[in-house]
Short mmCIF file of C-alpha atoms in Angstrom, two decimals:
data_model
loop_
_atom_site.label_atom_id
_atom_site.label_comp_id
_atom_site.label_asym_id
_atom_site.label_seq_id
_atom_site.Cartn_x
_atom_site.Cartn_y
_atom_site.Cartn_z
CA MET A 26 -37.54 -53.85 84.92
CA GLU A 27 -40.35 -55.92 83.30
CA LYS A 28 -41.52 -52.81 81.46
CA PHE A 29 -38.09 -52.05 80.23
CA GLN A 30 -37.64 -55.66 79.00
CA ALA A 31 -40.96 -55.48 77.23
CA VAL A 32 -39.96 -52.31 75.43
CA LEU A 33 -36.53 -53.86 74.53
CA GLN A 34 -38.25 -57.04 73.26
CA PHE A 35 -40.63 -54.87 71.08
CA LEU A 36 -37.75 -52.98 69.60
CA MET A 37 -35.86 -56.19 68.81
CA ASN A 38 -38.96 -57.57 67.12
CA LYS A 39 -39.37 -54.45 65.08
CA LYS A 40 -35.71 -53.83 64.31
CA ALA A 41 -36.10 -54.29 60.54
CA THR A 42 -38.96 -51.76 60.48
CA ILE A 43 -36.94 -49.34 62.63
CA GLY A 44 -33.90 -49.80 60.36
CA TYR A 45 -35.80 -49.03 57.29
CA SER A 46 -37.41 -45.98 58.91
CA PHE A 47 -33.96 -44.76 59.92
CA MET A 48 -32.73 -45.35 56.43
CA ALA A 49 -35.64 -43.36 55.02
CA LEU A 50 -34.86 -40.42 57.35
CA MET A 51 -31.27 -40.45 56.41
CA THR A 52 -32.20 -40.56 52.72
CA ILE A 53 -34.52 -37.65 53.06
CA GLY A 54 -31.87 -35.65 55.04
CA GLY A 55 -29.13 -36.48 52.50
CA GLU A 56 -31.30 -35.39 49.57
CA ARG A 57 -32.07 -32.12 51.26
CA ILE A 58 -28.46 -31.44 51.99
CA PHE A 59 -27.47 -32.10 48.44
CA SER A 60 -30.31 -29.97 47.11
CA MET A 61 -29.46 -26.96 49.30
CA VAL A 62 -25.72 -27.10 49.69
CA SER A 63 -23.96 -28.77 46.65
CA PHE A 64 -26.47 -28.70 43.79
CA GLN A 65 -26.23 -25.73 41.45
CA CYS A 66 -27.89 -26.31 38.09
CA PRO A 67 -25.70 -24.89 35.27
CA CYS A 68 -28.77 -23.75 33.34
CA ASN A 69 -27.39 -24.42 29.75
CA HIS A 70 -28.27 -26.90 27.02
CA ASP A 71 -24.86 -28.61 27.07
CA GLN A 72 -24.62 -29.50 30.80
CA ASN A 73 -28.12 -29.48 32.32
CA PHE A 74 -29.10 -33.16 31.42
CA ALA A 75 -25.72 -34.70 32.48
CA TYR A 76 -25.54 -32.58 35.63
CA GLY A 77 -29.05 -33.26 36.81
CA LEU A 78 -28.81 -36.97 35.92
CA THR A 79 -25.58 -37.28 37.76
CA PHE A 80 -27.14 -35.92 41.07
CA LEU A 81 -30.24 -38.10 40.43
CA LEU A 82 -28.59 -41.40 39.68
CA GLY A 83 -25.13 -41.00 41.16
CA PRO A 84 -26.04 -41.28 44.85
CA ALA A 85 -28.36 -44.16 44.00
CA ALA A 86 -25.43 -46.05 42.33
CA VAL A 87 -23.20 -45.34 45.31
CA LEU A 88 -25.86 -46.56 47.83
CA LEU A 89 -26.27 -49.69 45.70
CA LEU A 90 -22.58 -50.43 45.83
CA PHE A 91 -22.50 -49.74 49.56
CA GLY A 92 -25.45 -52.08 50.07
CA LEU A 93 -23.61 -54.91 48.19
CA PHE A 94 -20.31 -54.10 49.98
CA PHE A 95 -21.91 -54.41 53.49
CA SER A 96 -23.95 -57.48 52.75
CA SER A 97 -22.48 -60.38 54.80
CA ARG A 98 -24.52 -62.87 52.70
CA LEU A 99 -22.76 -61.76 49.62
CA TRP A 100 -19.26 -62.24 51.03
CA ARG A 101 -20.36 -65.51 52.56
CA LEU A 102 -21.35 -66.71 49.17
CA TYR A 103 -18.45 -65.08 47.17
CA THR A 104 -15.47 -65.70 49.54
CA GLY A 105 -13.22 -68.52 48.05
CA CYS A 106 -15.34 -69.02 44.90
CA CYS A 107 -12.46 -68.23 42.65
CA LEU A 108 -10.54 -71.06 44.00
CA ASN A 109 -13.49 -73.35 44.42
CA PRO A 110 -16.36 -72.25 41.97
CA ILE A 111 -18.60 -75.06 43.20
CA LYS A 112 -19.18 -73.01 46.42
CA LEU A 113 -21.48 -70.80 44.32
CA CYS A 114 -23.79 -73.74 43.57
CA PRO A 115 -23.39 -76.25 46.38
CA ARG A 116 -24.85 -79.69 45.54
CA GLY A 117 -25.48 -78.42 42.03
CA ASN A 118 -28.37 -76.17 43.21
CA CYS A 119 -27.88 -73.31 40.69
CA PHE A 120 -31.49 -72.15 41.06
CA GLY A 121 -31.03 -71.85 44.74
CA CYS A 122 -27.85 -69.82 44.16
CA PHE A 123 -29.68 -67.54 41.77
CA ARG A 124 -32.44 -67.00 44.37
CA VAL A 125 -29.79 -66.07 46.92
CA VAL A 126 -28.02 -63.62 44.60
CA LEU A 127 -31.48 -62.02 43.70
CA SER A 128 -32.30 -61.69 47.38
CA ILE A 129 -28.95 -60.05 48.00
CA PHE A 130 -29.31 -57.65 45.17
CA THR A 131 -32.94 -56.92 46.12
CA GLY A 132 -31.86 -55.98 49.66
CA ALA A 133 -29.15 -53.72 48.39
CA CYS A 134 -31.65 -51.88 46.14
CA VAL A 135 -33.79 -50.58 49.09
CA ALA A 136 -31.63 -47.51 49.78
CA PRO A 137 -31.13 -46.63 46.07
CA ILE A 138 -34.92 -46.77 45.48
CA MET A 139 -35.55 -44.70 48.52
CA TRP A 140 -33.13 -42.09 47.17
CA LEU A 141 -34.75 -42.03 43.71
CA CYS A 142 -38.17 -41.67 45.22
CA VAL A 143 -37.25 -38.82 47.57
CA ALA A 144 -35.30 -37.09 44.83
CA LEU A 145 -38.07 -37.31 42.24
CA LEU A 146 -40.81 -36.26 44.72
CA ASN A 147 -38.70 -33.12 45.44
CA GLY A 148 -38.15 -32.55 41.77
CA THR A 149 -35.04 -30.39 41.77
CA PHE A 150 -32.68 -32.72 40.01
CA TYR A 151 -35.31 -33.74 37.53
CA GLU A 152 -36.07 -30.14 36.58
CA CYS A 153 -32.42 -29.46 35.78
CA ALA A 154 -31.92 -32.68 33.79
CA VAL A 155 -35.18 -32.48 31.64
CA SER A 156 -34.63 -28.82 30.84
CA GLY A 157 -31.39 -29.65 29.14
CA LEU A 158 -32.90 -32.09 26.65
CA ASP A 159 -32.74 -31.09 23.00
CA ASP A 160 -35.00 -33.79 21.80
CA ASN A 161 -37.84 -32.28 19.68
CA LEU A 162 -40.51 -34.35 21.28
CA VAL A 163 -39.55 -33.20 24.79
CA VAL A 164 -39.25 -29.57 23.76
CA ASP A 165 -42.59 -29.68 21.88
CA LEU A 166 -44.19 -31.10 24.94
CA PHE A 167 -43.14 -28.31 27.18
CA CYS A 168 -43.24 -25.45 24.75
CA LYS A 169 -46.38 -26.46 22.93
CA ASN A 170 -48.53 -23.30 21.94
CA LYS A 171 -45.73 -21.09 23.14
CA THR A 172 -43.36 -18.66 21.51
CA LEU A 173 -39.93 -19.52 20.09
CA LYS A 174 -38.39 -17.92 23.18
CA CYS A 175 -39.64 -20.78 25.21
CA ARG A 176 -37.34 -23.19 23.22
CA GLU A 177 -34.36 -20.93 23.63
CA GLU A 178 -34.92 -20.22 27.37
CA LEU A 179 -35.92 -23.71 28.45
CA ALA A 180 -32.57 -24.60 29.85
CA ARG A 181 -32.63 -21.46 32.02
CA VAL A 182 -36.01 -22.09 33.58
CA PRO A 183 -34.66 -23.82 36.81
CA CYS A 184 -32.58 -20.75 37.44
CA ASP A 185 -33.65 -17.06 37.90
CA ARG A 186 -31.79 -16.05 34.68
CA SER A 187 -34.66 -16.93 32.34
CA LYS A 188 -36.02 -14.07 30.15
CA LEU A 189 -39.42 -15.66 30.16
CA SER A 190 -42.24 -14.01 32.15
CA SER A 191 -42.74 -15.10 35.63
CA ASP A 192 -45.98 -16.80 34.79
CA GLU A 193 -44.46 -18.72 31.91
CA ARG A 194 -41.47 -19.73 34.03
CA MET A 195 -43.70 -20.94 36.90
CA GLU A 196 -45.94 -22.92 34.52
CA LEU A 197 -42.84 -24.73 33.14
CA LEU A 198 -41.49 -25.41 36.66
CA LEU A 199 -44.81 -26.84 37.63
CA MET A 200 -44.93 -29.15 34.66
CA PHE A 201 -41.30 -30.28 35.42
CA ARG A 202 -42.15 -30.84 39.08
CA ALA A 203 -45.48 -32.71 38.24
CA GLN A 204 -43.66 -35.11 35.91
CA SER A 205 -40.96 -35.74 38.49
CA GLN A 206 -43.49 -36.48 41.22
CA ILE A 207 -45.51 -38.78 38.97
CA LEU A 208 -42.26 -40.71 38.27
CA GLY A 209 -41.59 -40.91 41.91
CA TRP A 210 -45.04 -42.24 42.79
CA LEU A 211 -44.73 -44.82 39.96
CA ILE A 212 -41.40 -46.10 41.40
CA ILE A 213 -43.02 -46.34 44.89
CA ILE A 214 -45.99 -48.24 43.49
CA ILE A 215 -43.91 -50.56 41.36
CA ALA A 216 -41.52 -51.27 44.13
CA ALA A 217 -44.28 -51.94 46.69
CA THR A 218 -46.11 -54.22 44.20
CA VAL A 219 -43.05 -56.23 43.26
CA GLY A 220 -42.14 -56.55 46.98
CA LEU A 221 -45.52 -57.81 47.86
CA LEU A 222 -45.72 -60.26 45.00
CA GLY A 223 -42.23 -61.48 45.82
CA ALA A 224 -43.18 -61.96 49.51
CA CYS A 225 -46.41 -63.90 48.49
CA TYR A 226 -44.52 -66.03 46.09
CA LYS A 227 -41.77 -66.79 48.61
CA ASN A 228 -44.30 -67.64 51.28
CA CYS A 229 -46.43 -69.67 48.87
CA ARG A 230 -43.37 -71.84 47.86
CA SER A 231 -42.23 -72.20 51.48
CA LYS A 232 -41.46 -75.73 52.46
CA VAL A 233 -42.39 -75.07 56.05
CA SER A 234 -45.36 -73.64 57.83
CA TYR A 235 -45.51 -69.91 58.90
CA LEU A 236 -44.81 -70.59 62.56
CA GLN A 237 -41.85 -72.84 61.71
CA LEU A 238 -40.59 -70.27 59.22
CA THR A 239 -40.83 -67.61 62.13
CA PHE A 240 -38.94 -69.97 64.43
CA TRP A 241 -36.28 -70.53 61.66
CA LYS A 242 -35.79 -66.76 61.32
CA ARG A 243 -35.54 -66.29 65.14
CA TYR A 244 -33.04 -69.10 65.47
CA MET A 245 -30.81 -67.68 62.70
CA GLU A 246 -30.78 -64.31 64.45
CA LYS A 247 -29.86 -65.86 67.80
CA GLU A 248 -27.25 -68.05 66.29
CA ARG A 249 -25.64 -65.07 64.57
CA GLU A 250 -25.63 -63.15 67.88
CA ARG A 251 -24.25 -66.05 69.94
CA PHE A 252 -21.71 -66.80 67.24
CA ASP A 253 -20.33 -63.33 67.43
CA THR A 254 -20.21 -63.41 71.24
CA PHE A 255 -18.71 -66.96 71.45
CA ALA A 256 -16.11 -66.31 68.62
CA GLY A 257 -14.97 -63.14 70.41
CA GLU A 258 -14.51 -65.06 73.65
CA TYR A 259 -12.80 -67.89 72.00
CA ALA A 260 -10.49 -65.61 70.12
CA THR A 261 -9.55 -63.87 73.39
CA LYS A 262 -8.79 -67.19 75.01
CA LEU A 263 -6.54 -68.24 71.97
CA ALA A 264 -4.72 -64.91 71.94
CA GLU A 265 -4.05 -65.24 75.82
CA ARG A 266 -2.76 -68.74 75.24
CA ASN A 267 -0.46 -67.65 72.44
CA LEU A 268 0.83 -64.58 74.30
CA ARG A 269 1.37 -66.60 77.47
CA SER A 270 3.34 -69.19 75.53
CA PHE A 271 5.55 -66.48 74.01
CA PHE A 272 6.29 -64.38 77.04
CA GLU A 273 6.80 -67.36 79.34
CA ASN A 274 9.00 -69.26 76.86
CA LYS A 275 7.22 -72.54 76.99
CA ASP A 276 5.19 -74.83 74.67
CA PRO A 277 1.59 -73.75 74.13
CA GLU A 278 -1.18 -75.66 75.84
CA ALA A 279 -3.40 -77.92 73.77
CA PHE A 280 -6.23 -75.87 72.33
CA PRO A 281 -9.18 -77.48 70.42
CA PHE A 282 -9.94 -75.68 67.24
CA PRO A 283 -12.17 -76.54 64.20
CA ASN A 284 -10.26 -77.68 61.06
CA HIS A 285 -10.44 -75.97 57.77
CA ARG A 286 -13.00 -78.33 56.22
CA ALA A 287 -15.35 -77.62 59.18
CA TRP A 288 -15.11 -73.83 58.64
CA GLU A 289 -15.91 -74.40 54.90
CA GLU A 290 -18.97 -76.50 55.74
CA ILE A 291 -20.53 -74.05 58.31
CA SER A 292 -19.81 -71.08 55.99
CA ALA A 293 -21.96 -72.40 53.23
CA LEU A 294 -25.46 -70.84 52.60
CA TYR A 295 -28.15 -73.03 53.92
CA THR A 296 -31.30 -74.06 52.07
CA PHE A 297 -34.02 -75.74 54.15
CA SER A 298 -34.86 -79.26 53.17
CA ARG A 299 -37.76 -81.38 54.25
CA SER A 300 -35.62 -84.41 54.57
CA GLU A 301 -33.34 -82.65 57.05
CA GLN A 302 -34.66 -81.15 60.19
CA TYR A 303 -31.96 -78.58 60.53
CA TYR A 304 -32.13 -74.85 60.74
CA SER A 305 -28.60 -73.94 59.66
CA THR A 306 -25.34 -75.25 58.22
CA LEU A 307 -23.85 -75.17 61.80
CA GLN A 308 -26.62 -77.41 63.27
CA ARG A 309 -26.35 -79.80 60.25
CA TYR A 310 -22.65 -80.10 60.77
CA VAL A 311 -22.59 -80.54 64.55
CA GLU A 312 -25.29 -83.30 64.31
CA ARG A 313 -23.42 -85.30 61.74
CA THR A 314 -22.24 -88.70 62.88
CA ASP A 315 -19.19 -88.67 60.59
CA ARG A 316 -17.68 -85.43 61.79
CA ASP A 317 -13.89 -84.97 61.26
CA PHE A 318 -12.33 -84.12 64.58
CA SER A 319 -8.73 -84.00 63.24
CA PRO A 320 -7.00 -80.83 64.64
CA GLU A 321 -6.44 -77.67 62.48
CA LYS A 322 -3.31 -77.60 60.41
CA LYS A 323 -0.65 -75.04 61.09
CA THR A 324 -1.47 -71.65 59.46
CA ILE A 325 0.89 -69.20 57.83
CA ILE A 326 0.62 -65.55 56.96
CA ASP A 327 1.04 -64.71 53.27
CA LEU A 328 2.52 -61.35 51.94
CA GLU A 329 -0.94 -59.68 51.93
CA GLY A 330 -1.65 -60.51 55.51
CA GLY A 331 -4.20 -63.25 54.70
CA MET A 332 -4.37 -66.73 56.20
CA GLU A 333 -3.37 -69.72 54.24
CA MET A 334 -3.43 -73.41 55.11
CA SER A 335 0.01 -75.06 54.82
#
């Protein structure tokens, strides 16, 4: 049992690394499926560039949108801001809001960057896109010291329909693939460098020590885990109380519940402050001496199924 707990603790400590590794494997698998099953380069000047670029950038854009859509921090920041714009910059901290938005966007960019790197290292989409360019500089680069037929057949090089000799076609394919892989490695190097510099800057500007920062992250993880569990149990008790009142035809029992203002306060994004020894908005709220314990107002359901305060 102790060995199992040690393995489980190791996996929990490395869950970010495991998650990124799984994402990388899924990206590689998805790229291979796209390349072998659905991708068929049209091999003509009019469609090659648009078709290849769509397969290269389209999935990256979709992954970026999915990353933003499934970001709980984004919805925590955005929810209700149309009715109360000050929620975006609480306490007038616009720079802190910008840092949070940048952090959310950076996290959502991980999967699209992985896709671009894998797709460029493979080179299939890039070959199709570049072969369809009509720009003289591009054509001169690939067909330098070659016959006029090279210019005419460049768009057909990714396919087997080219009238060029096998040696010329293979030489062009190798040039396409080399450029694609160079771009892929450049993106990897730039992303790694930016990530390292960002982490160094963030830790250098940290208001707490490394060990306290580690404790802060661990606390936030545990608080989220326990919140989900506790909220589920509490919601079950509330549902049972309401159903019991309905089926037994009697008044519902008194049930303590946070009011609307309390939910708003603990839902705000928290920024650590040296003047406050708190690790989350929840802790800051529960340790306040002027907490408002007034009960929740009656709620109603609007036409769209959302909750509104009456």
